[in-house]
XYZ file of C-alpha atoms in Angstrom:
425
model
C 33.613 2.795 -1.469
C 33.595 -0.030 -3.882
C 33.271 0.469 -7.519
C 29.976 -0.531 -9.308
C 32.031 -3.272 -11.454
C 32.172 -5.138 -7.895
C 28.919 -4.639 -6.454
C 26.638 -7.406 -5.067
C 23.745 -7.009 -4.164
C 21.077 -8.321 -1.834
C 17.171 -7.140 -2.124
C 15.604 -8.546 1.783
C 11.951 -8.797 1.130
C 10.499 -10.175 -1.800
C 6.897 -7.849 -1.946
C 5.734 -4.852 -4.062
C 8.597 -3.468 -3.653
C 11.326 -5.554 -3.357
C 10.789 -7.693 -6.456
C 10.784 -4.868 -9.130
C 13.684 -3.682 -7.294
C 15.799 -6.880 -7.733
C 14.348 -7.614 -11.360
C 15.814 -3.856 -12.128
C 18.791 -4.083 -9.989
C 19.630 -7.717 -12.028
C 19.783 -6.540 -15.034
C 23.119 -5.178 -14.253
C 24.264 -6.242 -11.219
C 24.679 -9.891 -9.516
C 21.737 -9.412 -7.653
C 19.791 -12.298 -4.668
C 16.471 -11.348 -3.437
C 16.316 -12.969 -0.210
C 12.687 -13.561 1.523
C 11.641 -15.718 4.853
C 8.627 -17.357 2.435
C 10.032 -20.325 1.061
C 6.841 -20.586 -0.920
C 7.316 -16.735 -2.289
C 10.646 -17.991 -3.305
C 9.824 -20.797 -5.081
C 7.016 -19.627 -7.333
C 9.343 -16.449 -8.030
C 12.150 -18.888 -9.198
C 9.784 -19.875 -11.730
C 9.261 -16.758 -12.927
C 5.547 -16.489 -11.096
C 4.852 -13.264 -9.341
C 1.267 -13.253 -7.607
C 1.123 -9.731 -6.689
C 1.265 -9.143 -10.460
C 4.295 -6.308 -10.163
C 6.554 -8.273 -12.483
C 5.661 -10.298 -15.306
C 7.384 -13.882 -16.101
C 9.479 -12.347 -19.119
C 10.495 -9.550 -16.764
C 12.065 -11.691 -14.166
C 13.251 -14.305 -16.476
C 15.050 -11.663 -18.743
C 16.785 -10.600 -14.925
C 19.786 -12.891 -15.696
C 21.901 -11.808 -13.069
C 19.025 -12.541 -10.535
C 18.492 -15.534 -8.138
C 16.184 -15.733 -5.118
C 16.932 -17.278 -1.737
C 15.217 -18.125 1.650
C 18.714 -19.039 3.186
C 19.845 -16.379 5.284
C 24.071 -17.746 4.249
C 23.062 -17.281 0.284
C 22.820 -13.640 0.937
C 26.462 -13.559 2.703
C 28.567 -12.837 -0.115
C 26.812 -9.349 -1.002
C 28.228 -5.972 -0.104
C 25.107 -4.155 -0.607
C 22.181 -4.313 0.471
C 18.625 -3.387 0.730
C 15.844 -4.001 3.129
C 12.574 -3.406 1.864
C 10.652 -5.256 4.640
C 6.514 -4.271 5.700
C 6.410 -1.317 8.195
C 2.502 -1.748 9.792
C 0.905 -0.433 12.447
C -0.298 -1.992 15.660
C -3.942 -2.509 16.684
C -3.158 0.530 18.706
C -2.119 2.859 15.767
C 1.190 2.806 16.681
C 4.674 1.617 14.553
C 5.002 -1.905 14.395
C 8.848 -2.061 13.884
C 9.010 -6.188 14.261
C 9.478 -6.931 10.525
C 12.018 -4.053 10.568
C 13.892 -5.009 13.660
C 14.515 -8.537 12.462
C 16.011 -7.930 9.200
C 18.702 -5.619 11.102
C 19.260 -8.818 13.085
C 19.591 -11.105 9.910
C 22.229 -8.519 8.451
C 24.474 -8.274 11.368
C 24.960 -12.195 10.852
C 25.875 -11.717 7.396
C 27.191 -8.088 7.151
C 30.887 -7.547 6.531
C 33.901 -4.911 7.120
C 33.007 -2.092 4.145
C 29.622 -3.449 3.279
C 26.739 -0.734 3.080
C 23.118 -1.060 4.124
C 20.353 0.485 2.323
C 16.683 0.869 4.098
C 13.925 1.459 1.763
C 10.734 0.490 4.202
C 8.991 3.687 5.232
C 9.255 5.369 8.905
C 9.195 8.080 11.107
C 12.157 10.669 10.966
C 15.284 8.711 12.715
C 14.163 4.959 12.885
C 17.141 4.141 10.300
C 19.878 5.332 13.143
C 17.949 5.208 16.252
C 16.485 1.434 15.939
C 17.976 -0.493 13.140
C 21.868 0.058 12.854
C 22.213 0.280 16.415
C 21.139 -3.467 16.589
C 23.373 -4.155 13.695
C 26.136 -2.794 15.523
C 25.347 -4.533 18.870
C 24.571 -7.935 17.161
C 27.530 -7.898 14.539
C 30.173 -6.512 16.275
C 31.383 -3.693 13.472
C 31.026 -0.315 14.142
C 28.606 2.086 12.418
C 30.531 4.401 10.067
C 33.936 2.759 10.165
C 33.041 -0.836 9.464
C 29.991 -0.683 7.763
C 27.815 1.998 6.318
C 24.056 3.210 5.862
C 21.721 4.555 3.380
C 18.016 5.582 3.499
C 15.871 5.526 -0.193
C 12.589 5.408 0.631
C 10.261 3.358 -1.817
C 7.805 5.083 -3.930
C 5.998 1.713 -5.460
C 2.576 2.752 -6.511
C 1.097 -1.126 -6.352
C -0.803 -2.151 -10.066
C 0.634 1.069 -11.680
C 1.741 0.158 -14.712
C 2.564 3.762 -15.997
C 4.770 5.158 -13.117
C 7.151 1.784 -12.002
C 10.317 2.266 -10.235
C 12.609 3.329 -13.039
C 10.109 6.210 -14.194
C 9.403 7.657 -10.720
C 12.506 9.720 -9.181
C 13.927 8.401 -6.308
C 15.302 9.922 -3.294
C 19.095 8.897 -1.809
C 20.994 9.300 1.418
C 23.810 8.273 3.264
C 25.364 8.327 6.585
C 28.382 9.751 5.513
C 28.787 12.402 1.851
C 31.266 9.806 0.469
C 28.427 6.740 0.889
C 25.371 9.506 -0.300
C 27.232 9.836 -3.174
C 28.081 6.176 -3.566
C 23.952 5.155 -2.990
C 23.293 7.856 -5.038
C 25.289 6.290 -7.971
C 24.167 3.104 -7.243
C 20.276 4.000 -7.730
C 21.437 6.018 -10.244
C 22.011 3.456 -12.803
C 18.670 2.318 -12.671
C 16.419 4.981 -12.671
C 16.026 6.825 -15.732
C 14.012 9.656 -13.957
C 16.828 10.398 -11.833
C 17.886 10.888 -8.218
C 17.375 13.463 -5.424
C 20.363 13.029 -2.732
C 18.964 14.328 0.730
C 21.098 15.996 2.734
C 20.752 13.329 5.381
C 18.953 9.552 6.115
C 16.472 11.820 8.703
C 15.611 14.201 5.481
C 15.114 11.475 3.173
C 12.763 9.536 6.181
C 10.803 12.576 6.450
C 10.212 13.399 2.933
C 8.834 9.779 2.153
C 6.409 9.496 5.483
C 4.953 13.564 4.860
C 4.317 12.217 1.101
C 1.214 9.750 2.091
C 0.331 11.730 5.449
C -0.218 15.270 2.489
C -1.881 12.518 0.099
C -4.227 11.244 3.027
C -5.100 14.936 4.193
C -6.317 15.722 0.520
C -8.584 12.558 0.431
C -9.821 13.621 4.350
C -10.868 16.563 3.307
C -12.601 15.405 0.200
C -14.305 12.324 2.208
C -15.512 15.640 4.370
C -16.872 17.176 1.226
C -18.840 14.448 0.338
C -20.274 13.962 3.458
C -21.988 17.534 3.581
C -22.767 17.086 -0.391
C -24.248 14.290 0.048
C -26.686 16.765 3.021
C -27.152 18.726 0.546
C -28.804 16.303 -2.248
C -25.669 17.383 -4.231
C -23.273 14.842 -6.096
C -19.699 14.850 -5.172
C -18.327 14.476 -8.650
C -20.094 17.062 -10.571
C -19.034 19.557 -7.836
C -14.862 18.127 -8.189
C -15.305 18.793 -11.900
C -16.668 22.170 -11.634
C -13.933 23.246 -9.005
C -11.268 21.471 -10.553
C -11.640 23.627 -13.794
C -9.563 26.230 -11.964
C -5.581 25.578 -12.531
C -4.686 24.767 -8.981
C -7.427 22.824 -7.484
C -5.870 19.127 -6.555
C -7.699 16.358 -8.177
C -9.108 14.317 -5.696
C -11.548 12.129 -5.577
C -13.486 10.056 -2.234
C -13.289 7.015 -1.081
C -11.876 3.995 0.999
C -8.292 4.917 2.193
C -6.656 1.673 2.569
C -3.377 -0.160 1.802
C 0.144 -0.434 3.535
C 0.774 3.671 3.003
C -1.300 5.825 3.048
C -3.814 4.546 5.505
C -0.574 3.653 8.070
C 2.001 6.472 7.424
C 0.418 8.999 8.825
C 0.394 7.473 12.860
C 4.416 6.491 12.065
C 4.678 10.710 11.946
C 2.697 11.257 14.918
C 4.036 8.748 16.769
C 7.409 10.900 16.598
C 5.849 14.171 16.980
C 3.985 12.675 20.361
C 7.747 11.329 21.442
C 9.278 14.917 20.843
C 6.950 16.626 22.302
C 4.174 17.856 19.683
C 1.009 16.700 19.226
C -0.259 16.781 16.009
C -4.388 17.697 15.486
C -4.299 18.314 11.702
C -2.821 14.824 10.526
C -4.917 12.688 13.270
C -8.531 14.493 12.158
C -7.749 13.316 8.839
C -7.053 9.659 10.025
C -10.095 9.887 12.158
C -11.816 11.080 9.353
C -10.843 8.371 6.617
C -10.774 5.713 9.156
C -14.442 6.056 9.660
C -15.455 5.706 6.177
C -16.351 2.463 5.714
C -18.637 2.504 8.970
C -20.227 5.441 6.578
C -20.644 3.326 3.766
C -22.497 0.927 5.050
C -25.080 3.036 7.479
C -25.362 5.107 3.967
C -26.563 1.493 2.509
C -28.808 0.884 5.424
C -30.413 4.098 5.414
C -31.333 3.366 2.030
C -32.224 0.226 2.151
C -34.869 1.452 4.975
C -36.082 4.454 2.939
C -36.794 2.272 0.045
C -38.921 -0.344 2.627
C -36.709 -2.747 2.288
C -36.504 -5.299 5.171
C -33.220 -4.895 6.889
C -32.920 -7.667 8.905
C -31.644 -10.462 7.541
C -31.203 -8.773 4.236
C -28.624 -9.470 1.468
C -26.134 -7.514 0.139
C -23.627 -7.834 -2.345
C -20.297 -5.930 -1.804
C -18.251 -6.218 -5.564
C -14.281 -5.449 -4.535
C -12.315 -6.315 -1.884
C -8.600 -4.998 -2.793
C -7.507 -1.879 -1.234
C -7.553 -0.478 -4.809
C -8.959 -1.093 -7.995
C -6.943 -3.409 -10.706
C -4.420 -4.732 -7.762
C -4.534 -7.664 -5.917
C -3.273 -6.594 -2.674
C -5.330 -7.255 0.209
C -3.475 -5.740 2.689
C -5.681 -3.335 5.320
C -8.333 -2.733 2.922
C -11.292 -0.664 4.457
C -13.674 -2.971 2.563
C -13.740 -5.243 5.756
C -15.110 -1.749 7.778
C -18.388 -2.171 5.484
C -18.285 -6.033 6.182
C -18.456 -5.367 9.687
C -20.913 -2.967 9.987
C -23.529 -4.202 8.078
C -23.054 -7.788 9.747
C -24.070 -5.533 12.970
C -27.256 -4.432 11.572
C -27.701 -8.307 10.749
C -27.323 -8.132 7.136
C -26.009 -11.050 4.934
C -22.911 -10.546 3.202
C -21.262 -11.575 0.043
C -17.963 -10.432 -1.518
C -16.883 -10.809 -4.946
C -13.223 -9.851 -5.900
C -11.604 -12.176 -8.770
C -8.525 -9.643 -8.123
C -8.298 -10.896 -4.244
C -6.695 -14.432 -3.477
C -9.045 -16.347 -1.497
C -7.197 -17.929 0.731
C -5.118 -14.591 2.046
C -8.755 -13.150 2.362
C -9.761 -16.318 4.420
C -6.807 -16.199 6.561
C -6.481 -12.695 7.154
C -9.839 -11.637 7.673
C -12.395 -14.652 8.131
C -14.123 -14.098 4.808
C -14.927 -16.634 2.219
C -15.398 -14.933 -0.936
C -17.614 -16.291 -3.738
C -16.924 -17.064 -6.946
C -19.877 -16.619 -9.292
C -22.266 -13.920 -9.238
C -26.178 -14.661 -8.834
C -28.800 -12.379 -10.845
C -32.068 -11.257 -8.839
C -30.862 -11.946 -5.686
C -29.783 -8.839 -3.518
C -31.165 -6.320 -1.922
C -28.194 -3.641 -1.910
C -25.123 -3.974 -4.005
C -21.803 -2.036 -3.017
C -19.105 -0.840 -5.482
C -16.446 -1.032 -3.247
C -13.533 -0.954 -5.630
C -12.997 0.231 -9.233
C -11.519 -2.941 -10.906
C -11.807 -2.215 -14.894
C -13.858 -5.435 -15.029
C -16.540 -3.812 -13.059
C -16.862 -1.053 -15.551
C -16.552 -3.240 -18.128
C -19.869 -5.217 -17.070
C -21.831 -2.375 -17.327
C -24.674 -0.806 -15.228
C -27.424 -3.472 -16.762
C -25.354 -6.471 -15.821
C -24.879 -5.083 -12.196
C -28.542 -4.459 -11.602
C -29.541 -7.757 -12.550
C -27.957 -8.980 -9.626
C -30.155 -7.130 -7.535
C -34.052 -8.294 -6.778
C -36.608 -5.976 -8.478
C -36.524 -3.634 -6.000
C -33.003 -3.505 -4.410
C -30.203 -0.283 -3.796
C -26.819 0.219 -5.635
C -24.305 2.851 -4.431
C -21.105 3.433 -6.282
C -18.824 4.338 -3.709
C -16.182 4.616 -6.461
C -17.999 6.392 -9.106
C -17.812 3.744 -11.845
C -20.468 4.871 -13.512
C -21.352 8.622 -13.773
C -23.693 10.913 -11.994
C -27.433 9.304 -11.480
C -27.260 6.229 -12.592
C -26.641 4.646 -9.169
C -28.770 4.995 -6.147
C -26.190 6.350 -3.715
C -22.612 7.887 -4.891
C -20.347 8.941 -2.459
């Protein structure tokens, strides 16, 4: 293996987590983050990040880093890293296309003794079954004697600003013990929480996709709650605080389950257990259960709205948040669009307000125009989709003056405590 004083390295996918990975990574090492958006590369070789992961200072200070969208730039390294989207299909099913092509970009730029590092999340055997065999096929080199592997599955929590990379421990692998231990070193040197070195790539797979599938069973179960709570003309909250006074009840909370992990991790798993043989009931009631949340939502906001004689037909509501989270601008399969739907369906009139959420990705993604000021007396329901700290900071006067006299607010993410909305989750 090569010694750390010769390392290059090459970061392919310049995202959530790519970027902090090369700003970390070039602080010691010569260091290219390489992404297919000529755009995302240009505005990040002016030190401009827009998914807000990296400040300007932070990848200025990176002096060892440089950022490419020419496949050649990237030839020169001898390690490197693909930290490329893993979605799903419409179907619910792996959508390995981002995946597949970045193992055909490396084998035109991979060399004798170079290793290969996959950080993008999948089911248990992807690394070896899909990507290295087209590697091998397209580059000619053989797996394990020309080149080598590594799995070290991302744990990016996007808009964290307490847990980033170098505080959160990250999990190694290798294809053979002499490259674990090499990877192993290599994340080593940046990560001041340390390093767990699996006993294989499959291990290290498995631990990162049963992370967000336990993490999306805890919220099913407490969307569940609320649903029968909410029955029994008892808030959700008050009843998590009272049962979370006892030392080993898990603090979660309900809500939208959205994003690029949580909300698409979970099929990746069953996917493989359906291949192999199993099929999984525990994991897929969850999905079913989160999934259908937003439909909830907003039928909770028209039943409401129709209890309180308001008119739904042609009615107005205002839905405040449109990031899958609160305090991060990433758009990406937000359950905020589930409401959208399902209240157009009852015929209701829609407005979103995010100042978090890019218009134009909304726009092109999903067909909404957001707007950009907010109008006092002038809906009939009002939606707290997401908990952005700007939200809290207007206050609960502010927010009902955008509603007519007589109009609903729910807080499906509890901004504001117990009672003072009309409908909590």
């Amino acid at each position: 293996m090569l010694e750390l004083e010769r390392i290059k390295i090459a970061i392919i996918g310049q995202g959530y987590v790519g970027l902090p990975l090369a700003v970390e990574f070039g602080q010691k090492y010569p260091t290219i983050g390489f992404d297919i958006n000529e755009y995302r590369v240009q505005e990040l070789s002016l030190g401009t990040d827009n998914t807000l992961e990296c400040t300007e200072e932070q990848i200025k200070s990176s002096h060892n880093l440089s950022f490419t969208a020419q496949l050649n730039d990237i030839k020169s390294a001898n390690f490197y890293v693909v930290t490329v989207p893993t979605p799903i299909t419409d179907e619910n099913t792996p959508d390995l296309t981002p995946l597949k092509k970045a193992s055909e970009a490396l084998a035109s730029v991979i060399s004798k003794g170079d290793v290969v590092v996959f950080e993008s999340t999948v089911y248990p055997g992807a690394t070896e079954e899909i990507c290295l065999p087209v590697i091998e096929r397209l580059s000619g080199l053989k797996f394990n004697q020309d080149f080598f592997a590594g799995y070290s599955p991302e744990r990016i929590n996007p808009g964290d600003k307490v847990n980033t990379l170098t505080k959160i421990m990250k999990i190694t692998s290798g294809s053979t013990p002499e490259v674990a231990d090499y990877v192993d070193s290599v994340y080593s040197s940046i990560i001041t929480a340390g390093t767990h070195k699996a006993s294989s790539i499959k291990v290290a797979e498995a631990a990162k996709v049963i992370e967000n599938t336990q993490r999306d069973l805890n919220i099913a179960i407490i969307n569940e709650f609320a649903k029968i709570f909410n029955r029994l003309d008892i808030d959700t909250e008050e009843v998590l605080k009272a049962a979370g006074t006892k030392w080993n009840f898990l603090p979660f909370k309900p809500g939208l389950v959205g994003g690029h992990c949580i909300s698409v991790d979970p099929y990746y798993l069953t996917h493989k257990a359906k291949e192999v043989g199993y099929a999984p009931e525990v994991i897929l009631a969850g999905r079913r259960i989160n999934d259908g949340m937003g439909q909830y939502v907003a039928t909770q906001m028209v039943k409401k709205l129709s209890s309180e004689k308001i008119h739904i037909d042609e009615s107005r509501v205002l839905i405040m948040g449109f990031t899958f989270k609160g305090d991060c601008p990433d758009v990406r399969n937000t359950k905020v669009i589930e409401i959208i739907k399902e209240l157009k369906d009852f015929n209701v009139q829609v407005d979103v307000f995010d100042s978090w959420a890019d218009p134009i990705e909304v726009e092109h993604e999903y067909g909404i125009e957001l707007i950009s000021k907010l109008e006092e007396g002038a809906y009939d329901g009002i939606i707290l989709a997401v908990d952005h700290d700007e939200t809290k900071a207007m206050g609960i006067e502010a927010i009902r003056k955008l509603g007519r006299q007589k109009h609903v607010l729910y807080d499906v993410k509890h901004v504001f405590a117990p009672g003072v909305a009309d409908i909590r989750l």
